[in-house]
Short mmCIF file of N, CA and C and ligand atoms in Angstrom, two decimals:
data_model
loop_
_atom_site.label_atom_id
_atom_site.label_comp_id
_atom_site.label_asym_id
_atom_site.label_seq_id
_atom_site.Cartn_x
_atom_site.Cartn_y
_atom_site.Cartn_z
N MET A 1 109.21 88.18 109.37
CA MET A 1 108.28 89.32 109.46
C MET A 1 107.06 89.07 108.58
N VAL A 2 105.88 89.31 109.13
CA VAL A 2 104.66 89.13 108.34
C VAL A 2 104.46 90.36 107.47
N SER A 3 104.14 90.13 106.21
CA SER A 3 103.86 91.26 105.32
C SER A 3 102.89 90.81 104.23
N PRO A 4 102.34 91.78 103.48
CA PRO A 4 101.40 91.38 102.43
C PRO A 4 102.07 90.42 101.45
N ARG A 5 101.30 89.45 100.96
CA ARG A 5 101.85 88.50 99.98
C ARG A 5 102.20 89.25 98.70
N VAL A 6 101.41 90.24 98.38
CA VAL A 6 101.73 91.12 97.25
C VAL A 6 101.05 92.46 97.46
N ILE A 7 101.74 93.51 97.04
CA ILE A 7 101.18 94.87 97.10
C ILE A 7 101.02 95.36 95.67
N LEU A 8 99.79 95.73 95.31
CA LEU A 8 99.52 96.18 93.95
C LEU A 8 99.58 97.70 93.87
N ILE A 9 100.34 98.18 92.88
CA ILE A 9 100.39 99.63 92.62
C ILE A 9 100.09 99.87 91.14
N GLY A 10 99.75 101.10 90.83
CA GLY A 10 99.48 101.46 89.43
C GLY A 10 98.43 102.56 89.37
N PRO A 11 98.21 103.10 88.19
CA PRO A 11 97.31 104.25 88.05
C PRO A 11 95.84 103.84 88.13
N PRO A 12 94.93 104.81 88.21
CA PRO A 12 93.51 104.50 88.14
C PRO A 12 93.19 103.71 86.86
N GLY A 13 92.44 102.65 87.03
CA GLY A 13 92.06 101.83 85.88
C GLY A 13 93.01 100.67 85.62
N ALA A 14 94.08 100.57 86.40
CA ALA A 14 95.01 99.45 86.23
C ALA A 14 94.35 98.13 86.62
N GLY A 15 93.40 98.22 87.55
CA GLY A 15 92.71 97.02 88.01
C GLY A 15 93.14 96.56 89.39
N LYS A 16 93.77 97.45 90.17
CA LYS A 16 94.29 97.07 91.48
C LYS A 16 93.19 96.51 92.38
N SER A 17 92.05 97.19 92.42
CA SER A 17 90.97 96.76 93.33
C SER A 17 90.32 95.47 92.82
N THR A 18 90.05 95.42 91.53
CA THR A 18 89.37 94.26 90.96
C THR A 18 90.26 93.02 90.99
N VAL A 19 91.46 93.17 90.48
CA VAL A 19 92.40 92.04 90.42
C VAL A 19 92.82 91.65 91.84
N GLY A 20 93.07 92.65 92.68
CA GLY A 20 93.51 92.37 94.05
C GLY A 20 92.51 91.53 94.81
N ALA A 21 91.24 91.87 94.69
CA ALA A 21 90.20 91.10 95.42
C ALA A 21 90.15 89.66 94.93
N MET A 22 90.31 89.48 93.63
CA MET A 22 90.23 88.12 93.09
C MET A 22 91.48 87.30 93.45
N VAL A 23 92.63 87.95 93.44
CA VAL A 23 93.87 87.26 93.82
C VAL A 23 93.79 86.84 95.30
N ALA A 24 93.30 87.75 96.12
CA ALA A 24 93.17 87.45 97.56
C ALA A 24 92.24 86.26 97.76
N ASP A 25 91.14 86.27 97.05
CA ASP A 25 90.17 85.18 97.15
C ASP A 25 90.82 83.85 96.78
N ARG A 26 91.56 83.85 95.70
CA ARG A 26 92.20 82.61 95.24
C ARG A 26 93.28 82.13 96.22
N LEU A 27 93.93 83.08 96.90
CA LEU A 27 94.98 82.70 97.86
C LEU A 27 94.41 82.44 99.25
N GLY A 28 93.11 82.72 99.43
CA GLY A 28 92.50 82.54 100.75
C GLY A 28 93.00 83.56 101.76
N LEU A 29 93.31 84.75 101.27
CA LEU A 29 93.83 85.80 102.15
C LEU A 29 92.86 86.98 102.19
N PRO A 30 92.90 87.77 103.25
CA PRO A 30 92.09 89.00 103.25
C PRO A 30 92.60 89.96 102.18
N PHE A 31 91.68 90.74 101.64
CA PHE A 31 92.06 91.79 100.69
C PHE A 31 91.91 93.13 101.38
N VAL A 32 92.94 93.94 101.31
CA VAL A 32 92.89 95.29 101.87
C VAL A 32 93.18 96.28 100.74
N ASP A 33 92.34 97.30 100.66
CA ASP A 33 92.48 98.35 99.64
C ASP A 33 92.50 99.66 100.42
N THR A 34 93.59 100.42 100.31
CA THR A 34 93.69 101.61 101.18
C THR A 34 92.55 102.59 100.91
N ASP A 35 92.10 102.70 99.64
CA ASP A 35 90.97 103.60 99.36
C ASP A 35 89.73 103.14 100.16
N ALA A 36 89.45 101.85 100.10
CA ALA A 36 88.27 101.32 100.79
C ALA A 36 88.40 101.46 102.31
N LEU A 37 89.63 101.26 102.80
CA LEU A 37 89.87 101.39 104.24
C LEU A 37 89.58 102.82 104.71
N ILE A 38 90.04 103.78 103.92
CA ILE A 38 89.81 105.19 104.26
C ILE A 38 88.32 105.51 104.24
N VAL A 39 87.64 105.04 103.20
CA VAL A 39 86.19 105.30 103.08
C VAL A 39 85.45 104.70 104.28
N GLN A 40 85.85 103.49 104.64
CA GLN A 40 85.20 102.81 105.76
C GLN A 40 85.46 103.56 107.08
N GLU A 41 86.71 103.96 107.28
CA GLU A 41 87.05 104.61 108.55
C GLU A 41 86.51 106.03 108.65
N GLN A 42 86.50 106.72 107.52
CA GLN A 42 86.05 108.12 107.52
C GLN A 42 84.55 108.26 107.31
N GLN A 43 83.93 107.13 106.88
CA GLN A 43 82.49 107.15 106.61
C GLN A 43 82.10 108.20 105.57
N ARG A 44 82.96 108.38 104.56
CA ARG A 44 82.62 109.25 103.43
C ARG A 44 83.48 108.87 102.24
N SER A 45 83.09 109.38 101.09
CA SER A 45 83.76 108.94 99.87
C SER A 45 85.12 109.64 99.70
N VAL A 46 85.95 109.04 98.84
CA VAL A 46 87.23 109.66 98.51
C VAL A 46 87.00 111.06 97.94
N SER A 47 86.02 111.17 97.04
CA SER A 47 85.71 112.48 96.44
C SER A 47 85.34 113.50 97.50
N ASP A 48 84.54 113.07 98.44
CA ASP A 48 84.11 113.97 99.51
C ASP A 48 85.32 114.49 100.31
N ILE A 49 86.24 113.61 100.61
CA ILE A 49 87.43 114.02 101.37
C ILE A 49 88.26 115.02 100.55
N PHE A 50 88.43 114.72 99.26
CA PHE A 50 89.17 115.65 98.39
C PHE A 50 88.50 117.02 98.36
N VAL A 51 87.17 117.03 98.17
CA VAL A 51 86.46 118.29 97.97
C VAL A 51 86.36 119.09 99.27
N VAL A 52 86.05 118.41 100.36
CA VAL A 52 85.81 119.12 101.62
C VAL A 52 87.12 119.45 102.35
N ASP A 53 88.02 118.47 102.42
CA ASP A 53 89.23 118.67 103.23
C ASP A 53 90.49 118.92 102.40
N GLY A 54 90.42 118.60 101.11
CA GLY A 54 91.57 118.83 100.24
C GLY A 54 92.45 117.59 100.07
N GLU A 55 93.25 117.63 99.02
CA GLU A 55 94.09 116.47 98.69
C GLU A 55 95.11 116.17 99.78
N GLU A 56 95.64 117.24 100.40
CA GLU A 56 96.68 117.01 101.41
C GLU A 56 96.17 116.12 102.56
N THR A 57 94.94 116.39 102.97
CA THR A 57 94.34 115.58 104.04
C THR A 57 94.18 114.14 103.57
N PHE A 58 93.70 113.96 102.32
CA PHE A 58 93.54 112.60 101.81
C PHE A 58 94.89 111.89 101.79
N ARG A 59 95.94 112.58 101.35
CA ARG A 59 97.26 111.94 101.27
C ARG A 59 97.77 111.53 102.64
N ARG A 60 97.45 112.33 103.64
CA ARG A 60 97.86 111.97 105.01
C ARG A 60 97.13 110.71 105.47
N LEU A 61 95.84 110.67 105.22
CA LEU A 61 95.05 109.49 105.58
C LEU A 61 95.56 108.25 104.84
N GLU A 62 95.93 108.47 103.59
CA GLU A 62 96.37 107.37 102.74
C GLU A 62 97.72 106.81 103.22
N ALA A 63 98.63 107.72 103.57
CA ALA A 63 99.94 107.27 104.06
C ALA A 63 99.77 106.50 105.36
N ASP A 64 98.87 106.98 106.20
CA ASP A 64 98.61 106.31 107.47
C ASP A 64 97.98 104.93 107.24
N ALA A 65 97.03 104.87 106.31
CA ALA A 65 96.38 103.58 105.99
C ALA A 65 97.41 102.59 105.44
N ALA A 66 98.30 103.07 104.58
CA ALA A 66 99.33 102.19 104.02
C ALA A 66 100.25 101.68 105.13
N ARG A 67 100.67 102.57 105.99
CA ARG A 67 101.59 102.19 107.08
C ARG A 67 100.97 101.09 107.95
N ARG A 68 99.69 101.24 108.25
CA ARG A 68 99.01 100.27 109.13
C ARG A 68 98.70 98.95 108.43
N SER A 69 98.88 98.91 107.11
CA SER A 69 98.47 97.72 106.36
C SER A 69 99.65 96.83 105.96
N LEU A 70 100.83 97.18 106.42
CA LEU A 70 102.00 96.48 105.91
C LEU A 70 102.46 95.29 106.76
N ASP A 71 101.86 95.12 107.95
CA ASP A 71 102.36 94.04 108.80
C ASP A 71 101.32 92.93 108.97
N ALA A 72 100.62 92.63 107.89
CA ALA A 72 99.65 91.53 107.92
C ALA A 72 99.73 90.78 106.60
N GLU A 73 99.43 89.48 106.67
CA GLU A 73 99.49 88.67 105.44
C GLU A 73 98.19 88.83 104.68
N THR A 74 98.22 89.69 103.70
CA THR A 74 97.04 90.04 102.92
C THR A 74 97.47 90.18 101.46
N VAL A 75 96.48 90.50 100.63
CA VAL A 75 96.78 91.12 99.34
C VAL A 75 96.40 92.58 99.53
N LEU A 76 97.33 93.47 99.24
CA LEU A 76 97.13 94.89 99.53
C LEU A 76 97.14 95.70 98.23
N ALA A 77 96.08 96.47 98.01
CA ALA A 77 96.05 97.41 96.88
C ALA A 77 96.20 98.82 97.43
N LEU A 78 97.17 99.55 96.90
CA LEU A 78 97.33 100.96 97.30
C LEU A 78 96.55 101.84 96.35
N GLY A 79 96.10 102.99 96.82
CA GLY A 79 95.50 103.98 95.93
C GLY A 79 96.52 104.37 94.85
N GLY A 80 96.02 104.84 93.71
CA GLY A 80 96.89 105.14 92.59
C GLY A 80 98.02 106.11 92.91
N GLY A 81 97.75 107.09 93.78
CA GLY A 81 98.77 108.09 94.08
C GLY A 81 99.58 107.79 95.33
N ALA A 82 99.22 106.74 96.05
CA ALA A 82 99.87 106.48 97.34
C ALA A 82 101.38 106.31 97.21
N PRO A 83 101.86 105.46 96.29
CA PRO A 83 103.32 105.23 96.26
C PRO A 83 104.11 106.40 95.69
N ILE A 84 103.39 107.43 95.22
CA ILE A 84 104.07 108.61 94.70
C ILE A 84 104.52 109.50 95.86
N GLN A 85 103.91 109.31 97.01
CA GLN A 85 104.36 110.04 98.20
C GLN A 85 105.65 109.41 98.71
N ASP A 86 106.66 110.23 98.97
CA ASP A 86 107.93 109.68 99.46
C ASP A 86 107.74 108.85 100.72
N ALA A 87 106.85 109.33 101.61
CA ALA A 87 106.66 108.62 102.88
C ALA A 87 106.15 107.20 102.64
N VAL A 88 105.31 107.03 101.65
CA VAL A 88 104.78 105.69 101.35
C VAL A 88 105.82 104.88 100.58
N ALA A 89 106.47 105.52 99.63
CA ALA A 89 107.50 104.82 98.83
C ALA A 89 108.55 104.20 99.76
N GLU A 90 108.96 104.94 100.78
CA GLU A 90 109.98 104.42 101.70
C GLU A 90 109.51 103.17 102.43
N LEU A 91 108.20 103.14 102.74
CA LEU A 91 107.65 102.00 103.47
C LEU A 91 107.68 100.71 102.64
N LEU A 92 107.76 100.87 101.32
CA LEU A 92 107.61 99.70 100.44
C LEU A 92 108.90 98.90 100.29
N ALA A 93 110.01 99.47 100.76
CA ALA A 93 111.29 98.76 100.64
C ALA A 93 111.21 97.39 101.30
N GLY A 94 111.65 96.39 100.58
CA GLY A 94 111.68 95.04 101.14
C GLY A 94 110.38 94.26 100.95
N HIS A 95 109.35 94.93 100.42
CA HIS A 95 108.08 94.23 100.17
C HIS A 95 107.98 93.81 98.72
N ARG A 96 107.06 92.88 98.45
CA ARG A 96 106.78 92.47 97.07
C ARG A 96 105.78 93.43 96.47
N VAL A 97 106.26 94.21 95.54
CA VAL A 97 105.42 95.28 94.97
C VAL A 97 105.21 95.00 93.48
N LEU A 98 103.96 94.86 93.10
CA LEU A 98 103.64 94.53 91.71
C LEU A 98 102.94 95.70 91.04
N PHE A 99 103.55 96.20 90.00
CA PHE A 99 103.00 97.32 89.22
C PHE A 99 102.09 96.75 88.13
N LEU A 100 100.79 97.06 88.22
CA LEU A 100 99.86 96.72 87.15
C LEU A 100 99.90 97.86 86.15
N ASP A 101 100.49 97.59 85.00
CA ASP A 101 100.68 98.64 84.00
C ASP A 101 99.47 98.68 83.06
N VAL A 102 99.16 99.86 82.59
CA VAL A 102 98.06 100.04 81.63
C VAL A 102 98.30 101.34 80.88
N ALA A 103 97.89 101.37 79.62
CA ALA A 103 98.00 102.61 78.83
C ALA A 103 96.62 103.23 78.71
N ILE A 104 96.59 104.47 78.25
CA ILE A 104 95.33 105.22 78.21
C ILE A 104 94.25 104.50 77.39
N ALA A 105 94.65 103.80 76.32
CA ALA A 105 93.66 103.15 75.46
C ALA A 105 92.80 102.18 76.26
N ASP A 106 93.45 101.38 77.12
CA ASP A 106 92.69 100.43 77.94
C ASP A 106 92.06 101.12 79.14
N ALA A 107 92.82 102.02 79.78
CA ALA A 107 92.33 102.66 81.01
C ALA A 107 91.04 103.44 80.75
N SER A 108 90.97 104.14 79.64
CA SER A 108 89.78 104.97 79.42
C SER A 108 88.54 104.11 79.28
N GLY A 109 88.68 102.98 78.62
CA GLY A 109 87.53 102.08 78.50
C GLY A 109 87.12 101.50 79.83
N ARG A 110 88.10 101.28 80.70
CA ARG A 110 87.79 100.62 81.98
C ARG A 110 87.13 101.56 82.98
N ILE A 111 87.65 102.77 83.09
CA ILE A 111 87.17 103.58 84.22
C ILE A 111 86.06 104.53 83.84
N GLY A 112 85.85 104.73 82.53
CA GLY A 112 84.69 105.53 82.14
C GLY A 112 84.77 106.98 82.60
N PHE A 113 85.77 107.27 83.41
CA PHE A 113 86.01 108.64 83.87
C PHE A 113 84.77 109.29 84.46
N ASP A 114 84.17 108.61 85.43
CA ASP A 114 83.03 109.21 86.13
C ASP A 114 83.55 110.10 87.28
N GLN A 115 82.62 110.58 88.10
CA GLN A 115 83.01 111.56 89.12
C GLN A 115 83.62 110.94 90.38
N SER A 116 83.77 109.59 90.39
CA SER A 116 84.28 108.97 91.61
C SER A 116 85.79 109.16 91.76
N ARG A 117 86.45 109.63 90.69
CA ARG A 117 87.90 109.86 90.77
C ARG A 117 88.15 111.37 90.69
N PRO A 118 88.30 112.01 91.84
CA PRO A 118 88.33 113.47 91.89
C PRO A 118 89.45 114.09 91.05
N LEU A 119 90.59 113.41 90.97
CA LEU A 119 91.70 114.00 90.22
C LEU A 119 91.43 113.98 88.72
N LEU A 120 90.45 113.18 88.30
CA LEU A 120 90.18 113.04 86.87
C LEU A 120 88.86 113.71 86.49
N ALA A 121 88.41 114.64 87.32
CA ALA A 121 87.11 115.27 87.08
C ALA A 121 87.14 116.20 85.87
N VAL A 122 88.28 116.83 85.63
CA VAL A 122 88.40 117.78 84.52
C VAL A 122 89.36 117.21 83.48
N ASN A 123 88.97 117.24 82.22
CA ASN A 123 89.83 116.73 81.14
C ASN A 123 90.40 115.35 81.45
N PRO A 124 89.55 114.38 81.73
CA PRO A 124 90.03 113.11 82.30
C PRO A 124 91.13 112.41 81.51
N ARG A 125 90.98 112.30 80.20
CA ARG A 125 91.99 111.55 79.45
C ARG A 125 93.35 112.25 79.46
N ALA A 126 93.33 113.56 79.21
CA ALA A 126 94.58 114.32 79.21
C ALA A 126 95.21 114.31 80.61
N THR A 127 94.36 114.42 81.63
CA THR A 127 94.88 114.44 83.01
C THR A 127 95.50 113.09 83.37
N TRP A 128 94.79 112.01 82.99
CA TRP A 128 95.31 110.66 83.27
C TRP A 128 96.68 110.49 82.61
N SER A 129 96.76 110.90 81.34
CA SER A 129 98.01 110.70 80.58
C SER A 129 99.16 111.50 81.18
N ARG A 130 98.88 112.75 81.56
CA ARG A 130 99.93 113.58 82.16
C ARG A 130 100.38 112.98 83.49
N MET A 131 99.40 112.56 84.28
CA MET A 131 99.69 111.97 85.59
C MET A 131 100.56 110.72 85.43
N MET A 132 100.21 109.91 84.44
CA MET A 132 100.94 108.65 84.24
C MET A 132 102.37 108.91 83.78
N THR A 133 102.56 109.93 82.95
CA THR A 133 103.92 110.29 82.51
C THR A 133 104.76 110.68 83.72
N GLN A 134 104.14 111.45 84.62
CA GLN A 134 104.88 111.88 85.82
C GLN A 134 105.15 110.70 86.77
N ARG A 135 104.16 109.80 86.86
CA ARG A 135 104.26 108.74 87.88
C ARG A 135 105.01 107.50 87.42
N ARG A 136 105.03 107.26 86.13
CA ARG A 136 105.60 105.99 85.64
C ARG A 136 106.98 105.69 86.22
N PRO A 137 107.92 106.67 86.25
CA PRO A 137 109.24 106.34 86.80
C PRO A 137 109.16 105.82 88.24
N ALA A 138 108.27 106.39 89.04
CA ALA A 138 108.15 105.93 90.43
C ALA A 138 107.54 104.53 90.49
N TYR A 139 106.50 104.30 89.72
CA TYR A 139 105.90 102.95 89.71
C TYR A 139 106.96 101.92 89.32
N GLU A 140 107.75 102.26 88.29
CA GLU A 140 108.74 101.28 87.80
C GLU A 140 109.87 101.08 88.81
N ARG A 141 110.27 102.16 89.45
CA ARG A 141 111.37 102.06 90.42
C ARG A 141 110.97 101.23 91.64
N LEU A 142 109.72 101.38 92.07
CA LEU A 142 109.28 100.70 93.29
C LEU A 142 108.90 99.25 93.05
N ALA A 143 108.61 98.91 91.80
CA ALA A 143 108.08 97.58 91.51
C ALA A 143 109.17 96.52 91.57
N THR A 144 108.82 95.39 92.19
CA THR A 144 109.70 94.23 92.09
C THR A 144 109.23 93.33 90.94
N TRP A 145 108.06 93.64 90.39
CA TRP A 145 107.52 92.88 89.25
C TRP A 145 106.50 93.75 88.54
N VAL A 146 106.41 93.61 87.22
CA VAL A 146 105.43 94.38 86.45
C VAL A 146 104.55 93.41 85.66
N VAL A 147 103.25 93.61 85.69
CA VAL A 147 102.36 92.87 84.80
C VAL A 147 101.68 93.89 83.89
N ASP A 148 101.90 93.75 82.60
CA ASP A 148 101.25 94.65 81.64
C ASP A 148 99.85 94.11 81.38
N THR A 149 98.85 94.92 81.67
CA THR A 149 97.46 94.45 81.57
C THR A 149 96.84 94.78 80.21
N ALA A 150 97.61 95.41 79.31
CA ALA A 150 97.06 95.84 78.01
C ALA A 150 96.45 94.67 77.25
N GLY A 151 95.20 94.83 76.86
CA GLY A 151 94.55 93.82 76.04
C GLY A 151 94.24 92.53 76.75
N LYS A 152 94.44 92.49 78.07
CA LYS A 152 94.18 91.24 78.82
C LYS A 152 92.92 91.40 79.65
N ASP A 153 92.10 90.36 79.71
CA ASP A 153 90.92 90.46 80.57
C ASP A 153 91.34 90.22 82.03
N VAL A 154 90.39 90.48 82.92
CA VAL A 154 90.71 90.43 84.35
C VAL A 154 91.24 89.04 84.75
N GLU A 155 90.60 88.01 84.25
CA GLU A 155 90.99 86.64 84.65
C GLU A 155 92.43 86.34 84.22
N THR A 156 92.82 86.81 83.05
CA THR A 156 94.20 86.59 82.57
C THR A 156 95.20 87.31 83.48
N VAL A 157 94.86 88.53 83.85
CA VAL A 157 95.75 89.29 84.74
C VAL A 157 95.86 88.60 86.10
N VAL A 158 94.72 88.14 86.60
CA VAL A 158 94.71 87.44 87.90
C VAL A 158 95.64 86.22 87.83
N GLU A 159 95.54 85.46 86.76
CA GLU A 159 96.39 84.26 86.62
C GLU A 159 97.87 84.65 86.59
N GLU A 160 98.20 85.74 85.90
CA GLU A 160 99.61 86.16 85.83
C GLU A 160 100.13 86.60 87.20
N VAL A 161 99.28 87.31 87.92
CA VAL A 161 99.70 87.75 89.27
C VAL A 161 99.89 86.53 90.17
N LEU A 162 98.94 85.60 90.10
CA LEU A 162 99.04 84.39 90.94
C LEU A 162 100.29 83.58 90.58
N ALA A 163 100.59 83.49 89.30
CA ALA A 163 101.77 82.73 88.87
C ALA A 163 103.03 83.36 89.45
N HIS A 164 103.07 84.68 89.44
CA HIS A 164 104.25 85.36 89.97
C HIS A 164 104.35 85.16 91.49
N VAL A 165 103.24 85.34 92.17
CA VAL A 165 103.25 85.22 93.64
C VAL A 165 103.67 83.80 94.03
N THR A 166 103.13 82.82 93.36
CA THR A 166 103.45 81.43 93.68
C THR A 166 104.93 81.15 93.40
N LYS A 167 105.43 81.73 92.32
CA LYS A 167 106.84 81.51 91.99
C LYS A 167 107.76 82.11 93.05
N VAL A 168 107.50 83.35 93.43
CA VAL A 168 108.41 83.96 94.42
C VAL A 168 108.23 83.33 95.80
N ASP A 169 107.05 82.80 96.08
CA ASP A 169 106.85 82.06 97.34
C ASP A 169 107.82 80.88 97.44
N HIS A 170 108.12 80.29 96.27
CA HIS A 170 108.96 79.08 96.26
C HIS A 170 110.44 79.38 96.00
N ASP A 171 110.75 80.63 95.66
CA ASP A 171 112.17 80.98 95.37
C ASP A 171 112.97 81.04 96.66
N1 ATP B 201 92.27 93.69 82.74
C1 ATP B 201 91.06 94.28 82.72
N2 ATP B 201 90.28 94.18 81.62
C2 ATP B 201 89.09 94.78 81.56
N3 ATP B 201 88.54 95.51 82.57
C3 ATP B 201 89.25 95.63 83.68
C4 ATP B 201 90.55 95.04 83.82
N4 ATP B 201 91.02 95.35 85.04
C5 ATP B 201 90.06 96.11 85.63
N5 ATP B 201 89.00 96.26 84.82
C6 ATP B 201 87.78 97.04 85.09
O1 ATP B 201 88.18 98.39 85.13
C7 ATP B 201 87.48 99.09 86.14
C8 ATP B 201 88.50 99.78 87.06
O2 ATP B 201 89.26 98.80 87.76
P1 ATP B 201 89.73 99.03 89.27
O3 ATP B 201 88.71 99.83 90.00
O4 ATP B 201 90.09 97.69 89.81
O5 ATP B 201 91.02 99.93 89.04
P2 ATP B 201 91.99 100.53 90.16
O6 ATP B 201 93.37 100.27 89.68
O7 ATP B 201 91.64 99.99 91.49
O8 ATP B 201 91.71 102.10 90.05
P3 ATP B 201 91.76 103.26 91.23
O9 ATP B 201 93.21 103.68 91.36
O10 ATP B 201 90.92 104.37 90.69
O11 ATP B 201 91.22 102.67 92.48
C9 ATP B 201 86.58 98.08 86.84
O12 ATP B 201 85.29 98.20 86.32
C10 ATP B 201 87.18 96.74 86.46
O13 ATP B 201 86.19 95.73 86.37
O1 SKM B 202 95.66 108.31 91.41
C1 SKM B 202 95.30 108.94 92.44
O2 SKM B 202 95.95 109.90 92.88
C2 SKM B 202 94.11 108.46 93.14
C3 SKM B 202 93.65 107.18 92.89
C4 SKM B 202 92.56 106.56 93.65
O3 SKM B 202 92.93 105.22 93.93
C5 SKM B 202 92.24 107.32 94.93
O4 SKM B 202 93.20 107.05 95.92
C6 SKM B 202 92.15 108.81 94.69
O5 SKM B 202 91.10 109.04 93.79
C7 SKM B 202 93.47 109.36 94.13
MG1 MG B 203 90.99 100.88 93.26
#
């Protein structure tokens, strides 16, 4: 069965989009990011969908985007909240799922908490921390591998992800 070489999960600021694109490039594979796919297909921003149609609509689009992205050989980044949905979590069984872990100290510096992340529009640091406490058990349960990105630059994280992917390719 054809499936993504690796699926990246983790909270906003973990580096899923940045690291995922670079890993895909190094592997010579297409990079798919469910957030970007939704934006492209809907022709509007994630924030716009949240504000105009509500989170429930976004989650439905996201689950659908994830479902359609699982049967191709790519590097796949899921939106931060995607694997928290039971419907998406169930789809991940049997796939290589890599949790990019990050703590608030690094995440806050990375994402700057601008308005592009609708869930973090109010009290961004406290909201991120609360969200991560709730989500961490799911990220850990679904992951077949974890890379802690704390204190590591993007290139170091990319190398760690590539090392893992190459190793499991040969196992
Ligand atoms: N290990 C790292 N060290 C320093 N900066 C990083 C690292 N990983 C990512 N960044 C930077 O942090 C910012 C956020 O990264 P990115 O958008 O890839 O996160 P994400 O996990 O895709 O978040 P979201 O769930 O909101 O889509 C980017 O500017 C990126 O360059
Ligand atoms: O963590 C989340 O719930 C989100 C993360 C982003 O990737 C986007 O999917 C959206 O902003 C929601
Ligand atoms: Mg992203």
